PDB file of C-alpha atoms and ligand atoms in Angstrom:
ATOM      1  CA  UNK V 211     -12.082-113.816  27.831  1.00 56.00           C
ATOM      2  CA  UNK V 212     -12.626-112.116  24.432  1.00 61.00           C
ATOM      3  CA  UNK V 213     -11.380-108.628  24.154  1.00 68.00           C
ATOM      4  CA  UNK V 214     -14.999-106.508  23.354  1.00 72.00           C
ATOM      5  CA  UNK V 215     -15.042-104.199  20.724  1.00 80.00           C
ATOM      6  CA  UNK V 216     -15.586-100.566  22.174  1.00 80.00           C
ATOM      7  CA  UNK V 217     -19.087 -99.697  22.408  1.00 76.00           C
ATOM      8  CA  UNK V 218     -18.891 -95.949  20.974  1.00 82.00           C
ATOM      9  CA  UNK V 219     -16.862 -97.180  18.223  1.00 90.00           C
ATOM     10  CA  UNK V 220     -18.602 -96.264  14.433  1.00 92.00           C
ATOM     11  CA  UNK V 221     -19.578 -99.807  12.737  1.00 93.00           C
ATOM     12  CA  UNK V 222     -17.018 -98.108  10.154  1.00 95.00           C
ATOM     13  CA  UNK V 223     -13.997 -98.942  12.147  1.00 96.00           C
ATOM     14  CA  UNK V 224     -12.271-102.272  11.905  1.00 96.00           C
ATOM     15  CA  UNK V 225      -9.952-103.816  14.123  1.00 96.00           C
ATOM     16  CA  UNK V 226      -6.577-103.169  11.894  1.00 97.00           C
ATOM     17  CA  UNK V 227      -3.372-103.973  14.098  1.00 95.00           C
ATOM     18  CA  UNK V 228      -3.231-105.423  18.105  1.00 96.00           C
ATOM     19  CA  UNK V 229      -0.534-105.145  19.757  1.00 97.00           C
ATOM     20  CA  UNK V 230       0.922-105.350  23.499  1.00 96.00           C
ATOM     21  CA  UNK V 231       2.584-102.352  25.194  1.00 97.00           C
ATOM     22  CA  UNK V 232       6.200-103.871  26.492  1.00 97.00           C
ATOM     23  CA  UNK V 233       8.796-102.120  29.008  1.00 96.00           C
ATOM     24  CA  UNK V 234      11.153-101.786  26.481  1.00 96.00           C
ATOM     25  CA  UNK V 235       8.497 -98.930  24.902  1.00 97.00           C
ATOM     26  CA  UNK V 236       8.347 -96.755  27.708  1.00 96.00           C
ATOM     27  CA  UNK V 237       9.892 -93.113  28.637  1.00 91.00           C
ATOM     28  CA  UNK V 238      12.048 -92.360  31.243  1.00 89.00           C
ATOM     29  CA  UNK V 239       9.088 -92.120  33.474  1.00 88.00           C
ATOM     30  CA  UNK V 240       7.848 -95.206  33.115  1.00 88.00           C
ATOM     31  CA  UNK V 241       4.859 -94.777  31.056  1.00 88.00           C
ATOM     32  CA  UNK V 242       4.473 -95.944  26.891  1.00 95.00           C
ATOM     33  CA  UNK V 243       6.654 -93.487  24.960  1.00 95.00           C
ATOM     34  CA  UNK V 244       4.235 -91.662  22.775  1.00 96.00           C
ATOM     35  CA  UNK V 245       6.511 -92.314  19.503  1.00 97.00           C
ATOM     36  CA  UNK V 246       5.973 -95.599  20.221  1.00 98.00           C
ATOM     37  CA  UNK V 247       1.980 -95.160  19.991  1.00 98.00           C
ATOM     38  CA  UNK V 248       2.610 -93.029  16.952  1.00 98.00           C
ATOM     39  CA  UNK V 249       4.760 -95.297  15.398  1.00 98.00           C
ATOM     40  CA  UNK V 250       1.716 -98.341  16.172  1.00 98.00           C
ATOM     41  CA  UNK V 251      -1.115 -96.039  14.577  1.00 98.00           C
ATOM     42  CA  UNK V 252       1.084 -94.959  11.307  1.00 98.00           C
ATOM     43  CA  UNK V 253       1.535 -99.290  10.955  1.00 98.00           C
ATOM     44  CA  UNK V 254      -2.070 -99.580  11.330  1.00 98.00           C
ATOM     45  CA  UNK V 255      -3.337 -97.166   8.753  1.00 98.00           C
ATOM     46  CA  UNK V 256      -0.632 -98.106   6.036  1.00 98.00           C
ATOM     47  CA  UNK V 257      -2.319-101.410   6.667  1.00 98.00           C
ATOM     48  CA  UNK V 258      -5.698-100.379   5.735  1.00 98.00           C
ATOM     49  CA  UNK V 259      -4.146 -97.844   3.196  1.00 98.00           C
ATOM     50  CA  UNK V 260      -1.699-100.573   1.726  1.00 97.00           C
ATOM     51  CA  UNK V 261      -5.407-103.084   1.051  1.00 97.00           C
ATOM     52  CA  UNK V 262      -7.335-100.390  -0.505  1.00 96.00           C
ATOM     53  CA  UNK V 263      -4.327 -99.010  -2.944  1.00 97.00           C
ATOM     54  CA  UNK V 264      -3.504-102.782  -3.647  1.00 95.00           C
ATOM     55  CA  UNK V 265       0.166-101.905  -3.224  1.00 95.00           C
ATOM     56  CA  UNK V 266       2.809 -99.707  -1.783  1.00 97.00           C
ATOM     57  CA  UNK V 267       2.439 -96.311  -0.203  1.00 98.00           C
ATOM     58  CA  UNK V 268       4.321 -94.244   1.558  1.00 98.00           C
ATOM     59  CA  UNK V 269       2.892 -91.654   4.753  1.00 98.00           C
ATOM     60  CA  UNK V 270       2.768 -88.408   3.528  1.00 98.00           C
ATOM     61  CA  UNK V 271       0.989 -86.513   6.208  1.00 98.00           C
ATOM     62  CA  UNK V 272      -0.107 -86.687   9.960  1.00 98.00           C
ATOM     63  CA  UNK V 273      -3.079 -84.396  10.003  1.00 98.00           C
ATOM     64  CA  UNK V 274      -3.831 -84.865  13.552  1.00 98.00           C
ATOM     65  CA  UNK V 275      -2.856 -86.501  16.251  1.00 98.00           C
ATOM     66  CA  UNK V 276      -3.909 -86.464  20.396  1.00 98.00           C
ATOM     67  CA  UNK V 277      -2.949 -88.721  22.999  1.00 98.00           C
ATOM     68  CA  UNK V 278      -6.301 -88.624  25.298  1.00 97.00           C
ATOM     69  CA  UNK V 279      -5.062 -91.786  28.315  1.00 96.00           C
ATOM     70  CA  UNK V 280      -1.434 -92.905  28.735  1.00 94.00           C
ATOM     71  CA  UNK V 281      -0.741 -95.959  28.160  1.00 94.00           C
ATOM     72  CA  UNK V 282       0.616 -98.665  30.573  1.00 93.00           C
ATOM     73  CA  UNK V 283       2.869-101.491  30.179  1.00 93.00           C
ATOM     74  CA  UNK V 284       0.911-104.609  29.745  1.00 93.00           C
ATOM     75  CA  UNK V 285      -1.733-102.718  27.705  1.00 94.00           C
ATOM     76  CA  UNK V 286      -3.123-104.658  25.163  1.00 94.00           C
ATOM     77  CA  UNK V 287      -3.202-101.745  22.191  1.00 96.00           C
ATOM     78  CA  UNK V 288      -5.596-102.076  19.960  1.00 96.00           C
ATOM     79  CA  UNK V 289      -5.886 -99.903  16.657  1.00 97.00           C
ATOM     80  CA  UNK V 290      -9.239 -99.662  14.697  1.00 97.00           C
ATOM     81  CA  UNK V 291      -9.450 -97.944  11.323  1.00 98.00           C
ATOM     82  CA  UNK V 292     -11.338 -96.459   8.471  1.00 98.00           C
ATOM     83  CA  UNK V 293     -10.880 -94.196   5.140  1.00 97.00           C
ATOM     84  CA  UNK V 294     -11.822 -90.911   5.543  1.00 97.00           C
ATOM     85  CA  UNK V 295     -11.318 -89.561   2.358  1.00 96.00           C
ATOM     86  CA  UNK V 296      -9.547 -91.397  -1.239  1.00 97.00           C
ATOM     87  CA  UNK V 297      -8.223 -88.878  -3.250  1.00 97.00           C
ATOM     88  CA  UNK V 298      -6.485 -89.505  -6.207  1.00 97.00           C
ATOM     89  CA  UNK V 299      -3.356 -91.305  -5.422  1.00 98.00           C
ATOM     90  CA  UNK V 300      -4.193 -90.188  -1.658  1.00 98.00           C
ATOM     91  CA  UNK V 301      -5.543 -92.092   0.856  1.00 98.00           C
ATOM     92  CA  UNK V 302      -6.778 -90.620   4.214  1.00 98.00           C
ATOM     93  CA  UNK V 303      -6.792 -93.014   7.385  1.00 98.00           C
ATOM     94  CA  UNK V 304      -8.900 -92.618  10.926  1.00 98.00           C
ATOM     95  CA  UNK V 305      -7.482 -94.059  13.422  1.00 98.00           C
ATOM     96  CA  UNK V 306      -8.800 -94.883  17.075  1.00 97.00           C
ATOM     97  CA  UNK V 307      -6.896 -96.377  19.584  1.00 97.00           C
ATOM     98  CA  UNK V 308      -7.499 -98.215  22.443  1.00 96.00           C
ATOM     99  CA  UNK V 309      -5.774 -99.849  25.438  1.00 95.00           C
ATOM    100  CA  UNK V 310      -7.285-103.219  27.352  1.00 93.00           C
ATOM    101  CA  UNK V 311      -5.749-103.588  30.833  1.00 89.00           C
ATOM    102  CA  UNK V 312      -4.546-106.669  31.507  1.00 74.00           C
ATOM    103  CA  UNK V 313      -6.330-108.664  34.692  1.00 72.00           C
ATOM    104  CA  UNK V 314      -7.697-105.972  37.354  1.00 76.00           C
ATOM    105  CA  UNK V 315      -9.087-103.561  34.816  1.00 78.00           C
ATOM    106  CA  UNK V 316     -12.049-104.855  32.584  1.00 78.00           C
ATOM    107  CA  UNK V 317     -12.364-101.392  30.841  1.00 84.00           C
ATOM    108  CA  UNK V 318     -10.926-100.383  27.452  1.00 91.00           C
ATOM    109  CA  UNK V 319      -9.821 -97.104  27.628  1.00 93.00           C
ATOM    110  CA  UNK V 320      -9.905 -94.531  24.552  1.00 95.00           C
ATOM    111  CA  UNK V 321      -5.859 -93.577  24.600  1.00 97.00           C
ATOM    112  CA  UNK V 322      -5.058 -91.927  21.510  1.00 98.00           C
ATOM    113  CA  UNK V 323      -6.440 -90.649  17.699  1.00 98.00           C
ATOM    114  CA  UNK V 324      -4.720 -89.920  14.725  1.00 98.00           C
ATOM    115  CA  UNK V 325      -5.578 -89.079  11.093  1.00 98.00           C
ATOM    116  CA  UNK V 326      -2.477 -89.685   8.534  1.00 98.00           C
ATOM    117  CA  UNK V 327      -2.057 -89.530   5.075  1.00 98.00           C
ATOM    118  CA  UNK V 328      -0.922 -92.056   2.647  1.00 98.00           C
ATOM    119  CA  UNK V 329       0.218 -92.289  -0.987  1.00 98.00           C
ATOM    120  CA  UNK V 330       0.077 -95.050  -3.342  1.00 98.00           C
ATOM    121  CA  UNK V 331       3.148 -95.094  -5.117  1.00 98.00           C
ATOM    122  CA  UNK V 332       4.419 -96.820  -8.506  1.00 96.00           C
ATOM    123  CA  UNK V 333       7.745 -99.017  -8.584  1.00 96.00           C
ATOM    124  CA  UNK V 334       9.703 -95.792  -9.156  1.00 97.00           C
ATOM    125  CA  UNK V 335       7.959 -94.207  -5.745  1.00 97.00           C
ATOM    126  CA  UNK V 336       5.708 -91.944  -7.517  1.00 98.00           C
ATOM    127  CA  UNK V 337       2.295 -90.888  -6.596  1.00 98.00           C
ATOM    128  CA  UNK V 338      -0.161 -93.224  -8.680  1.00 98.00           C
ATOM    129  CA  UNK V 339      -4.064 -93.397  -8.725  1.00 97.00           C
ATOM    130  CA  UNK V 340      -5.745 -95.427  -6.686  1.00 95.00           C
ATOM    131  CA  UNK V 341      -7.566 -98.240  -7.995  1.00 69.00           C
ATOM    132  CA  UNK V 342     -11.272 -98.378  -6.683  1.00 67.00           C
TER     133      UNK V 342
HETATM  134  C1  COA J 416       4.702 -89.252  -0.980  1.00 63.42           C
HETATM  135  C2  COA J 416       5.422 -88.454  -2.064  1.00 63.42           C
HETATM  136  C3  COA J 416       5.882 -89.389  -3.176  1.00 63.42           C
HETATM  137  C4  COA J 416       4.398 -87.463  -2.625  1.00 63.42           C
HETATM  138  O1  COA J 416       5.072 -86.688  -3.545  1.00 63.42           O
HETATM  139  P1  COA J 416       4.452 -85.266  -3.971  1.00 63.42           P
HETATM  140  O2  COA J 416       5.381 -84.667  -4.956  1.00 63.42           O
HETATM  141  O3  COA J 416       4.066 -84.497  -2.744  1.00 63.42           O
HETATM  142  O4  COA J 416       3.167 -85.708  -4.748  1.00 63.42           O
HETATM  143  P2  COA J 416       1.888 -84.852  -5.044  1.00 63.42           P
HETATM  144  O5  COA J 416       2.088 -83.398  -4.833  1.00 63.42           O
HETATM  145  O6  COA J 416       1.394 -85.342  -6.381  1.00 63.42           O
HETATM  146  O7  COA J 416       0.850 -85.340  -3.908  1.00 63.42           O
HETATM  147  C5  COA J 416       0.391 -86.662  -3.916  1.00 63.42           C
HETATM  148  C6  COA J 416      -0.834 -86.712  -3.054  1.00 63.42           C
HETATM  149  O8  COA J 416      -0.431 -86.473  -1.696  1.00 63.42           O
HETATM  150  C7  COA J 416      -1.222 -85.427  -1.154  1.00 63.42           C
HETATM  151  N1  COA J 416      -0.394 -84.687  -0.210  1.00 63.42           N
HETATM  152  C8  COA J 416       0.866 -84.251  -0.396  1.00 63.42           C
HETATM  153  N2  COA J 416       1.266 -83.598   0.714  1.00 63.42           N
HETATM  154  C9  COA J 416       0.245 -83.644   1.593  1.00 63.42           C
HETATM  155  C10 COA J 416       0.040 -83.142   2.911  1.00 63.42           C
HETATM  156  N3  COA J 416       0.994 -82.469   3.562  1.00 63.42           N
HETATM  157  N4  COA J 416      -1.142 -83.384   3.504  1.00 63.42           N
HETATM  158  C11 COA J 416      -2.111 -84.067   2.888  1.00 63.42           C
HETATM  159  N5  COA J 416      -2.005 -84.570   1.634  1.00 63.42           N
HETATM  160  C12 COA J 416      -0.824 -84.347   1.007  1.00 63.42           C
HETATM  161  C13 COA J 416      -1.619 -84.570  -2.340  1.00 63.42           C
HETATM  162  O9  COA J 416      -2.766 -83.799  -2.047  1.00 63.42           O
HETATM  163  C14 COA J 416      -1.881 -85.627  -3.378  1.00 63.42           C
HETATM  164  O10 COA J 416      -3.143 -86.210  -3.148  1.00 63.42           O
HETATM  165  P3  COA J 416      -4.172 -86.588  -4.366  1.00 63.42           P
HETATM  166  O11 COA J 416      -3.365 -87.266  -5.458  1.00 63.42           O
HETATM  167  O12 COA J 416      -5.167 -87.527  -3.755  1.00 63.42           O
HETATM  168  O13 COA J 416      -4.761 -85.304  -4.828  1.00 63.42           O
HETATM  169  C15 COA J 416       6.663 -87.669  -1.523  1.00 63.42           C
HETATM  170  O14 COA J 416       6.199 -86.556  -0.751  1.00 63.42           O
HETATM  171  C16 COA J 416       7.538 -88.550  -0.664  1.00 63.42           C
HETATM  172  O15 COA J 416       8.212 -89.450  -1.156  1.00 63.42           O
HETATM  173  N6  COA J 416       7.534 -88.281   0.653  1.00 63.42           N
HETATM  174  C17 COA J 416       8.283 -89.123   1.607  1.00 63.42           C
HETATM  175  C18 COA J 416       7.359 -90.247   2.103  1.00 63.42           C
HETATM  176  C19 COA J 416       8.013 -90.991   3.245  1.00 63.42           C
HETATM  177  O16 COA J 416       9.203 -91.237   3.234  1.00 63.42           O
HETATM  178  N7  COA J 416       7.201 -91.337   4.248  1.00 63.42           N
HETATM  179  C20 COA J 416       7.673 -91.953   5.457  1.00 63.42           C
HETATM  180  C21 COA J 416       7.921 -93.419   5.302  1.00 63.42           C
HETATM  181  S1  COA J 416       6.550 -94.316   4.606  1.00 63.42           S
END
């Protein structure tokens, strides 16, 4: 069955990066490790921000950031994003995440959001403008 987008989701947001939650990425308790989720969301808006600079960037910043659900193994993680703001050689990323359950649980829970900060960069690693 097809995964459905999430229904309060802005037409704005694309999917960006899926991935699956695995036991190697969990805590000590058992649940996901929330580096884990943070380390997910930063790949999924240097995607977005690597297509729109049409090259390399670096993260810069992580404006915000709130785990709202854990996050279970088996999760199906799912990362939608959109530009919140292009600056000059900045690029600001939304992300919204959320987490399919696999077999007993047909709802897609709302687990985490994050805004970040990118760069584009020259071959030296220096800020550069963004092309638009
Ligand atoms: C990214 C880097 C080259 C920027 O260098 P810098 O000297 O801060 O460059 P600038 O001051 O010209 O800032 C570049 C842009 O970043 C923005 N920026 C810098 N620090 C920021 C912060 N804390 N929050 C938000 N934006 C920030 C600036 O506003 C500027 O945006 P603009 O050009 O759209 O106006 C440098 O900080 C760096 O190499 N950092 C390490 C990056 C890294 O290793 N990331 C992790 C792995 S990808």
């Amino acid at each position: 069955m097809p995964i459905e987008r999430p229904v309060p989701l802005p037409e704005e947001y694309e999917l960006t990066y899926r991935v699956a939650a695995m036991p190697a990425d969990t805590n000590y308790h058992g649940d996901i490790f929330g580096g884990w989720i943070m380390s997910q969301v930063d790949i999924a808006g240097s995607v977005l921000a690597v297509r729109e600079a049409r090259g390399r960037v670096a993260t810069v910043a992580v404006k915000e950031f709130r785990f709202i659900e854990r996050v279970l193994v088996g999760d199906l993680v799912s990362c939608y994003t959109a530009i919140s703001r292009l600056g000059h050689s900045s690029i600001t990323v939304k992300v919204e995440v959320y987490a399919s359950r696999q077999f007993d649980d047909p709802a897609v829970h709302r687990v985490a959001e994050a805004v970040l900060v990118y760069v584009a960069l020259d071959h030296e690693g220096r800020p550069r403008p963004v092309k638009r």
